[in-house]
Amino acid sequence: MATDINKRLAQLRARRDGSDRLAMDSAARSEWLGKALSSGAETVQESWEKRASVNNKHTAYALGAMQAVSATYTRVSVETAERIGNQLESRLGKAGLNVEFRLQGSVPLDVHIRRVSDVDLLTIDTDFLVYSTSGVQGRNGYYVQTPKTSLSVLQTLRNFIEVELPLAYPQATVDTSGAKAVKIHGGSLPRMVDVVPAHWYDTDAYQASKIEADRGIQILDKKAAVTLTNYPFLHIRRIIDRCNGAGGGLRKAIRLCKNIKADAESEGTAISLPSFDIASTMYHADMTNLAFGRYFELSILAETQRHLDVLARNNEYAKTLMVPDGSRQIFDTPAKLQGLLSLSLQMDELLRRVAAEQGAIAITLEECRNAIRYLNQ
């Protein structure tokens, strides 16, 4: 499973400087070219590129693949979503629809790996919700009954979004073919935004705590004409809490996995494990081991490889692991287990290459982990 590390480093840099999306739309291209002309962006090195010697390319890749995208560029992603939200709030309000907005996905969790990252914008109808009848407020008659249904409310909201977005951004491309989101990009928008119609679902936990992380949402699957319940804020909160306890190591492990997946797939190796499930998988890693990354960053590679190896070798154990919000098993299809194996093998190879670059005479994967766990880079 030999890899071209020069190609992988080039692809990593391209994701991080935005040049991987130059063909996506004019606004993203203008942003990148403006940075290049004003600051020589093509030649500027990030700090991770200077921490490994010129011959230690796998080490440089491992370190770079863990790092967060610059907060400046993440802010552009958030601000683009906010612009769209402001337009929709005004336009939908005139039609009698009251909405509010939240972000979900990799950007608010800070595990996105591209400077030009797509953003998920939940557009939440605030005039309708569903609730658990077993919750404290549900039992005590707090909620008002309505003849409306979740499906009809979300279908109406989706229809209005599909009409209003092209009117608000006539130069942009609006794609209404998706089952769960309306995609918009181009024109004056420097980022692609997935606009997801939703309404609130008040869980038992939320009725008791009034903490938004405990609150669910329901979204529309337009093609199947059904609604789906998700818990994006609980997912985010639990990963952030665990990551904070590991000194930031959990987010770095997630980014490392996502970068390796992106590069492996560009080389023809499919890794059928979505971003959400990669984050969920690493949520169950050893946080004590990841916490060593505060002082020895390569220990994050060591723990990530160890954890994936354990799961890939013991599918029965892997199938017991739940996503952070507790709503389902992570590995709920054979394809995901195959994706786990493919990702694990990719991580094995990176570990071996990094250990060799550090002068380790190691044969087993455990020896490789021990060789790099406490190295300063």
Tab-separated table of C-alpha atoms in Angstrom:
chain	number	residue	atom	x	y	z
A	1	MET	CA	0.000	0.000	0.000
A	2	ALA	CA	2.697	2.440	-1.003
A	3	THR	CA	1.660	6.080	-1.082
A	4	ASP	CA	3.122	9.121	-2.789
A	5	ILE	CA	3.891	11.329	0.184
A	6	ASN	CA	4.817	14.287	-2.000
A	7	LYS	CA	1.381	14.123	-3.600
A	8	ARG	CA	-0.303	13.801	-0.211
A	9	LEU	CA	1.566	16.804	1.160
A	10	ALA	CA	0.571	18.823	-1.900
A	11	GLN	CA	-3.074	17.824	-1.469
A	12	LEU	CA	-2.964	18.639	2.243
A	13	ARG	CA	-1.585	22.094	1.493
A	14	ALA	CA	-4.195	22.610	-1.223
A	15	ARG	CA	-7.031	21.821	1.184
A	16	ARG	CA	-5.577	24.164	3.765
A	17	ASP	CA	-4.867	27.106	1.443
A	18	GLY	CA	-8.070	26.755	-0.570
A	19	SER	CA	-6.504	26.000	-3.934
A	20	ASP	CA	-8.309	22.636	-4.027
A	21	ARG	CA	-11.555	24.535	-4.618
A	22	LEU	CA	-10.363	27.035	-7.240
A	23	ALA	CA	-12.685	25.561	-9.828
A	24	MET	CA	-15.687	25.568	-7.484
A	25	ASP	CA	-16.907	29.137	-7.946
A	26	SER	CA	-15.726	32.649	-8.709
A	27	ALA	CA	-15.936	34.039	-5.163
A	28	ALA	CA	-13.769	31.285	-3.665
A	29	ARG	CA	-11.302	31.688	-6.536
A	30	SER	CA	-11.140	35.468	-6.049
A	31	GLU	CA	-10.528	35.062	-2.322
A	32	TRP	CA	-7.602	32.693	-2.919
A	33	LEU	CA	-6.061	34.757	-5.694
A	34	GLY	CA	-6.363	37.920	-3.609
A	35	LYS	CA	-4.439	36.296	-0.771
A	36	ALA	CA	-1.833	34.971	-3.172
A	37	LEU	CA	-1.214	38.358	-4.787
A	38	SER	CA	-1.107	40.301	-1.523
A	39	SER	CA	0.999	37.939	0.580
A	40	GLY	CA	2.657	35.421	-1.685
A	41	ALA	CA	0.359	32.710	-0.371
A	42	GLU	CA	1.818	30.114	-2.718
A	43	THR	CA	5.098	30.060	-0.825
A	44	VAL	CA	4.074	30.824	2.748
A	45	GLN	CA	4.714	27.881	5.068
A	46	GLU	CA	2.508	27.017	7.988
A	47	SER	CA	4.122	26.284	11.325
A	48	TRP	CA	3.641	22.516	11.035
A	49	GLU	CA	5.713	22.466	7.842
A	50	LYS	CA	8.731	23.791	9.730
A	51	ARG	CA	8.610	21.306	12.608
A	52	ALA	CA	9.897	18.255	10.716
A	53	SER	CA	13.144	18.057	8.795
A	54	VAL	CA	13.041	18.130	5.001
A	55	ASN	CA	13.495	14.351	4.843
A	56	ASN	CA	10.730	13.602	7.341
A	57	LYS	CA	7.817	14.116	4.992
A	58	HIS	CA	5.496	11.573	6.570
A	59	THR	CA	6.055	13.214	9.942
A	60	ALA	CA	5.242	16.620	8.464
A	61	TYR	CA	2.097	15.193	6.902
A	62	ALA	CA	0.950	13.623	10.171
A	63	LEU	CA	1.469	16.877	12.059
A	64	GLY	CA	-0.205	18.986	9.384
A	65	ALA	CA	-3.195	16.689	9.069
A	66	MET	CA	-4.024	17.261	12.742
A	67	GLN	CA	-4.093	21.056	12.663
A	68	ALA	CA	-7.177	23.257	12.677
A	69	VAL	CA	-8.018	25.403	9.693
A	70	SER	CA	-7.173	29.037	10.386
A	71	ALA	CA	-9.858	30.807	12.413
A	72	THR	CA	-9.861	33.580	9.806
A	73	TYR	CA	-11.082	31.250	7.094
A	74	THR	CA	-13.491	29.448	9.395
A	75	ARG	CA	-15.017	32.839	10.166
A	76	VAL	CA	-15.625	33.393	6.438
A	77	SER	CA	-17.588	30.128	6.355
A	78	VAL	CA	-19.696	31.165	9.348
A	79	GLU	CA	-20.268	34.676	8.003
A	80	THR	CA	-21.417	33.304	4.646
A	81	ALA	CA	-24.012	31.164	6.408
A	82	GLU	CA	-25.088	34.190	8.457
A	83	ARG	CA	-25.573	36.245	5.285
A	84	ILE	CA	-27.875	33.631	3.870
A	85	GLY	CA	-29.692	33.361	7.168
A	86	ASN	CA	-30.317	37.119	7.256
A	87	GLN	CA	-31.783	37.034	3.761
A	88	LEU	CA	-34.002	34.076	4.540
A	89	GLU	CA	-35.209	35.514	7.842
A	90	SER	CA	-36.407	38.669	6.095
A	91	ARG	CA	-37.905	36.986	3.057
A	92	LEU	CA	-39.594	34.129	4.907
A	93	GLY	CA	-40.874	36.562	7.526
A	94	LYS	CA	-42.734	38.497	4.842
A	95	ALA	CA	-44.415	35.228	3.887
A	96	GLY	CA	-45.496	34.664	7.504
A	97	LEU	CA	-42.825	32.088	8.364
A	98	ASN	CA	-40.792	32.762	11.501
A	99	VAL	CA	-37.394	31.093	11.522
A	100	GLU	CA	-34.133	30.969	13.424
A	101	PHE	CA	-30.794	29.482	12.464
A	102	ARG	CA	-28.116	27.187	13.831
A	103	LEU	CA	-25.000	25.615	12.361
A	104	GLN	CA	-24.375	21.889	12.459
A	105	GLY	CA	-21.600	19.650	11.209
A	106	SER	CA	-17.819	19.944	11.029
A	107	VAL	CA	-17.467	23.743	10.984
A	108	PRO	CA	-19.014	24.544	14.399
A	109	LEU	CA	-17.198	21.515	15.805
A	110	ASP	CA	-13.913	22.784	14.285
A	111	VAL	CA	-12.976	19.477	12.684
A	112	HIS	CA	-13.295	20.639	9.069
A	113	ILE	CA	-10.156	20.091	7.016
A	114	ARG	CA	-10.615	22.579	4.179
A	115	ARG	CA	-10.160	26.325	4.164
A	116	VAL	CA	-13.090	26.535	1.742
A	117	SER	CA	-15.477	24.413	3.796
A	118	ASP	CA	-19.139	23.800	3.085
A	119	VAL	CA	-21.464	24.890	5.892
A	120	ASP	CA	-24.714	23.296	7.112
A	121	LEU	CA	-27.276	25.962	8.014
A	122	LEU	CA	-30.302	24.680	9.886
A	123	THR	CA	-33.311	26.870	9.080
A	124	ILE	CA	-35.695	26.212	11.948
A	125	ASP	CA	-39.417	26.997	11.823
A	126	THR	CA	-40.137	28.445	15.273
A	127	ASP	CA	-43.936	28.328	14.966
A	128	PHE	CA	-44.068	24.544	15.185
A	129	LEU	CA	-42.397	21.815	17.207
A	130	VAL	CA	-42.918	18.262	18.369
A	131	TYR	CA	-42.238	16.975	21.842
A	132	SER	CA	-41.856	13.877	23.935
A	133	THR	CA	-45.100	13.189	25.777
A	134	SER	CA	-43.169	11.524	28.605
A	135	GLY	CA	-41.195	14.677	29.423
A	136	VAL	CA	-42.024	16.816	32.436
A	137	GLN	CA	-43.671	19.524	30.325
A	138	GLY	CA	-45.369	17.048	28.028
A	139	ARG	CA	-47.014	15.353	31.027
A	140	ASN	CA	-48.146	18.656	32.531
A	141	GLY	CA	-49.945	20.112	29.522
A	142	TYR	CA	-47.326	22.745	28.703
A	143	TYR	CA	-47.616	22.349	24.928
A	144	VAL	CA	-50.478	23.511	22.715
A	145	GLN	CA	-51.891	20.979	20.285
A	146	THR	CA	-52.039	21.848	16.579
A	147	PRO	CA	-53.513	20.120	13.536
A	148	LYS	CA	-50.304	20.746	11.590
A	149	THR	CA	-47.958	17.866	10.926
A	150	SER	CA	-44.187	17.819	10.919
A	151	LEU	CA	-44.117	16.682	7.301
A	152	SER	CA	-46.421	19.425	6.034
A	153	VAL	CA	-44.576	22.151	7.950
A	154	LEU	CA	-41.175	21.112	6.626
A	155	GLN	CA	-42.440	20.655	3.070
A	156	THR	CA	-43.845	24.179	3.148
A	157	LEU	CA	-40.613	25.584	4.552
A	158	ARG	CA	-38.573	23.738	1.935
A	159	ASN	CA	-40.767	25.093	-0.867
A	160	PHE	CA	-40.323	28.672	0.304
A	161	ILE	CA	-36.548	28.241	0.636
A	162	GLU	CA	-36.344	26.880	-2.911
A	163	VAL	CA	-38.223	29.929	-4.197
A	164	GLU	CA	-36.504	32.626	-2.128
A	165	LEU	CA	-32.840	31.655	-2.414
A	166	PRO	CA	-32.615	32.220	-6.195
A	167	LEU	CA	-34.377	35.568	-5.760
A	168	ALA	CA	-31.993	36.642	-2.993
A	169	TYR	CA	-28.867	35.517	-4.881
A	170	PRO	CA	-29.622	35.622	-8.625
A	171	GLN	CA	-25.949	35.164	-9.574
A	172	ALA	CA	-25.515	32.099	-7.387
A	173	THR	CA	-26.190	28.466	-8.243
A	174	VAL	CA	-29.059	26.949	-6.261
A	175	ASP	CA	-29.349	23.159	-6.313
A	176	THR	CA	-32.718	21.859	-5.122
A	177	SER	CA	-32.128	18.203	-6.011
A	178	GLY	CA	-30.907	17.096	-2.583
A	179	ALA	CA	-33.134	15.110	-0.257
A	180	LYS	CA	-32.280	17.033	2.926
A	181	ALA	CA	-30.691	20.331	1.899
A	182	VAL	CA	-30.871	23.098	-0.674
A	183	LYS	CA	-27.312	23.881	-1.798
A	184	ILE	CA	-26.251	27.380	-2.762
A	185	HIS	CA	-22.855	28.595	-3.967
A	186	GLY	CA	-21.196	30.954	-6.396
A	187	GLY	CA	-21.936	34.545	-7.214
A	188	SER	CA	-20.864	36.679	-4.264
A	189	LEU	CA	-20.801	33.725	-1.869
A	190	PRO	CA	-17.272	32.526	-0.984
A	191	ARG	CA	-18.555	29.283	0.512
A	192	MET	CA	-21.104	26.619	-0.375
A	193	VAL	CA	-23.955	26.491	2.121
A	194	ASP	CA	-26.382	23.615	2.644
A	195	VAL	CA	-29.683	25.077	3.830
A	196	VAL	CA	-31.554	22.435	5.843
A	197	PRO	CA	-35.234	23.010	6.753
A	198	ALA	CA	-35.962	21.915	10.321
A	199	HIS	CA	-38.085	22.369	13.398
A	200	TRP	CA	-37.433	21.658	17.076
A	201	TYR	CA	-38.015	18.406	18.921
A	202	ASP	CA	-38.246	18.860	22.700
A	203	THR	CA	-36.819	15.712	24.272
A	204	ASP	CA	-37.344	14.526	27.844
A	205	ALA	CA	-33.881	15.842	28.701
A	206	TYR	CA	-34.535	19.256	27.182
A	207	GLN	CA	-37.874	19.644	28.933
A	208	ALA	CA	-36.069	19.126	32.238
A	209	SER	CA	-32.851	21.052	31.576
A	210	LYS	CA	-33.763	23.759	29.038
A	211	ILE	CA	-30.214	23.336	27.718
A	212	GLU	CA	-30.202	23.584	23.935
A	213	ALA	CA	-27.687	20.778	23.568
A	214	ASP	CA	-30.405	18.450	24.876
A	215	ARG	CA	-32.867	19.612	22.228
A	216	GLY	CA	-33.378	17.630	19.028
A	217	ILE	CA	-34.455	18.701	15.582
A	218	GLN	CA	-36.514	17.116	12.859
A	219	ILE	CA	-35.527	17.528	9.226
A	220	LEU	CA	-37.165	16.604	5.929
A	221	ASP	CA	-36.179	13.874	3.535
A	222	LYS	CA	-37.862	15.377	0.488
A	223	LYS	CA	-37.414	12.359	-1.751
A	224	ALA	CA	-38.869	9.863	0.719
A	225	ALA	CA	-41.464	12.356	2.072
A	226	VAL	CA	-40.589	11.530	5.682
A	227	THR	CA	-39.103	13.405	8.623
A	228	LEU	CA	-35.954	12.390	10.489
A	229	THR	CA	-34.905	13.167	14.050
A	230	ASN	CA	-31.326	14.304	14.736
A	231	TYR	CA	-29.408	15.559	17.768
A	232	PRO	CA	-26.625	17.722	16.271
A	233	PHE	CA	-26.108	19.939	19.305
A	234	LEU	CA	-25.718	17.020	21.696
A	235	HIS	CA	-23.178	15.490	19.298
A	236	ILE	CA	-21.213	18.739	19.248
A	237	ARG	CA	-21.358	19.288	22.999
A	238	ARG	CA	-20.226	15.792	23.909
A	239	ILE	CA	-17.283	15.823	21.500
A	240	ILE	CA	-16.216	19.291	22.652
A	241	ASP	CA	-16.428	18.289	26.318
A	242	ARG	CA	-14.388	15.146	25.751
A	243	CYS	CA	-11.898	16.982	23.556
A	244	ASN	CA	-11.387	19.678	26.189
A	245	GLY	CA	-10.611	16.957	28.700
A	246	ALA	CA	-7.988	15.618	26.297
A	247	GLY	CA	-6.308	18.977	25.764
A	248	GLY	CA	-7.600	19.289	22.209
A	249	GLY	CA	-6.365	15.857	21.187
A	250	LEU	CA	-9.724	14.471	20.097
A	251	ARG	CA	-10.285	17.121	17.424
A	252	LYS	CA	-6.745	16.548	16.141
A	253	ALA	CA	-7.345	12.818	15.874
A	254	ILE	CA	-10.577	13.410	13.944
A	255	ARG	CA	-8.872	15.788	11.505
A	256	LEU	CA	-6.031	13.306	11.019
A	257	CYS	CA	-8.496	10.580	10.055
A	258	LYS	CA	-10.446	12.854	7.735
A	259	ASN	CA	-7.333	14.026	5.896
A	260	ILE	CA	-6.113	10.469	5.429
A	261	LYS	CA	-9.536	9.476	4.104
A	262	ALA	CA	-9.507	12.370	1.622
A	263	ASP	CA	-6.066	11.465	0.298
A	264	ALA	CA	-6.685	7.733	0.186
A	265	GLU	CA	-9.871	8.256	-1.791
A	266	SER	CA	-8.081	10.546	-4.253
A	267	GLU	CA	-5.751	7.589	-4.867
A	268	GLY	CA	-8.607	5.169	-5.483
A	269	THR	CA	-8.987	3.602	-2.016
A	270	ALA	CA	-12.599	3.932	-0.908
A	271	ILE	CA	-13.199	4.569	2.794
A	272	SER	CA	-16.929	4.243	3.339
A	273	LEU	CA	-17.043	5.994	6.695
A	274	PRO	CA	-18.771	9.406	6.778
A	275	SER	CA	-17.292	12.369	8.640
A	276	PHE	CA	-19.921	12.067	11.392
A	277	ASP	CA	-18.973	8.438	11.998
A	278	ILE	CA	-15.238	9.180	11.962
A	279	ALA	CA	-15.796	11.732	14.722
A	280	SER	CA	-17.979	9.243	16.593
A	281	THR	CA	-15.332	6.527	16.278
A	282	MET	CA	-12.562	8.681	17.724
A	283	TYR	CA	-14.890	9.790	20.528
A	284	HIS	CA	-14.308	6.312	22.004
A	285	ALA	CA	-10.489	6.473	21.869
A	286	ASP	CA	-8.376	6.624	25.029
A	287	MET	CA	-8.539	10.286	26.087
A	288	THR	CA	-5.589	9.893	28.444
A	289	ASN	CA	-3.416	8.833	25.520
A	290	LEU	CA	-4.733	11.663	23.341
A	291	ALA	CA	-4.033	14.151	26.126
A	292	PHE	CA	-0.295	13.451	25.787
A	293	GLY	CA	-0.629	15.349	22.518
A	294	ARG	CA	-0.409	18.584	24.467
A	295	TYR	CA	3.268	17.859	24.910
A	296	PHE	CA	4.091	15.161	22.323
A	297	GLU	CA	1.862	15.669	19.299
A	298	LEU	CA	2.848	12.442	17.569
A	299	SER	CA	1.243	10.566	20.453
A	300	ILE	CA	-2.068	11.487	18.815
A	301	LEU	CA	-1.046	9.478	15.755
A	302	ALA	CA	-0.020	6.606	18.037
A	303	GLU	CA	-3.366	6.528	19.855
A	304	THR	CA	-5.405	7.001	16.693
A	305	GLN	CA	-3.661	4.037	15.058
A	306	ARG	CA	-4.025	1.906	18.213
A	307	HIS	CA	-7.729	2.629	18.566
A	308	LEU	CA	-8.561	1.968	14.908
A	309	ASP	CA	-6.481	-1.217	14.976
A	310	VAL	CA	-8.380	-2.546	18.002
A	311	LEU	CA	-11.742	-1.895	16.344
A	312	ALA	CA	-10.704	-3.279	12.961
A	313	ARG	CA	-9.502	-6.495	14.591
A	314	ASN	CA	-12.616	-6.892	16.751
A	315	ASN	CA	-15.734	-6.098	14.760
A	316	GLU	CA	-18.051	-7.421	17.445
A	317	TYR	CA	-16.680	-4.869	19.883
A	318	ALA	CA	-16.780	-2.132	17.241
A	319	LYS	CA	-20.468	-2.804	16.647
A	320	THR	CA	-21.260	-2.058	20.307
A	321	LEU	CA	-20.035	1.530	20.062
A	322	MET	CA	-22.686	4.238	19.855
A	323	VAL	CA	-22.561	7.679	18.282
A	324	PRO	CA	-22.033	10.403	20.930
A	325	ASP	CA	-25.700	11.387	21.064
A	326	GLY	CA	-26.641	7.753	21.765
A	327	SER	CA	-29.133	7.507	18.903
A	328	ARG	CA	-27.609	4.563	17.006
A	329	GLN	CA	-24.612	2.284	16.599
A	330	ILE	CA	-21.686	3.776	14.685
A	331	PHE	CA	-20.971	0.685	12.618
A	332	ASP	CA	-24.506	-0.166	11.595
A	333	THR	CA	-23.699	-1.445	8.090
A	334	PRO	CA	-21.108	-3.834	6.644
A	335	ALA	CA	-19.859	-1.003	4.430
A	336	LYS	CA	-18.870	1.037	7.480
A	337	LEU	CA	-16.931	-1.867	8.936
A	338	GLN	CA	-15.086	-2.149	5.635
A	339	GLY	CA	-14.425	1.586	5.770
A	340	LEU	CA	-13.028	1.162	9.272
A	341	LEU	CA	-10.637	-1.510	8.045
A	342	SER	CA	-9.472	0.608	5.119
A	343	LEU	CA	-8.873	3.623	7.353
A	344	SER	CA	-7.040	1.472	9.901
A	345	LEU	CA	-4.692	0.082	7.257
A	346	GLN	CA	-3.937	3.590	6.029
A	347	MET	CA	-3.136	4.684	9.580
A	348	ASP	CA	-0.893	1.636	10.094
A	349	GLU	CA	1.197	2.625	7.107
A	350	LEU	CA	1.525	6.238	8.228
A	351	LEU	CA	2.599	5.127	11.701
A	352	ARG	CA	5.281	2.837	10.282
A	353	ARG	CA	6.616	5.548	7.978
A	354	VAL	CA	6.738	8.166	10.742
A	355	ALA	CA	8.471	5.765	13.137
A	356	ALA	CA	11.083	4.957	10.465
A	357	GLU	CA	11.716	8.664	9.847
A	358	GLN	CA	12.364	9.106	13.556
A	359	GLY	CA	15.091	6.465	13.402
A	360	ALA	CA	13.117	3.735	15.098
A	361	ILE	CA	14.074	0.140	14.467
A	362	ALA	CA	10.573	-1.197	14.932
A	363	ILE	CA	8.879	-4.289	13.616
A	364	THR	CA	5.480	-4.433	15.290
A	365	LEU	CA	2.873	-1.697	15.355
A	366	GLU	CA	3.188	-1.533	19.148
A	367	GLU	CA	6.917	-0.915	18.791
A	368	CYS	CA	6.188	1.838	16.281
A	369	ARG	CA	3.743	3.477	18.677
A	370	ASN	CA	6.215	3.338	21.529
A	371	ALA	CA	8.932	4.796	19.307
A	372	ILE	CA	7.014	7.996	18.546
A	373	ARG	CA	4.730	8.464	21.572
A	374	TYR	CA	7.028	10.777	23.534
A	375	LEU	CA	8.935	12.515	20.746
A	376	ASN	CA	9.076	16.289	20.590
A	377	GLN	CA	8.423	17.776	17.173
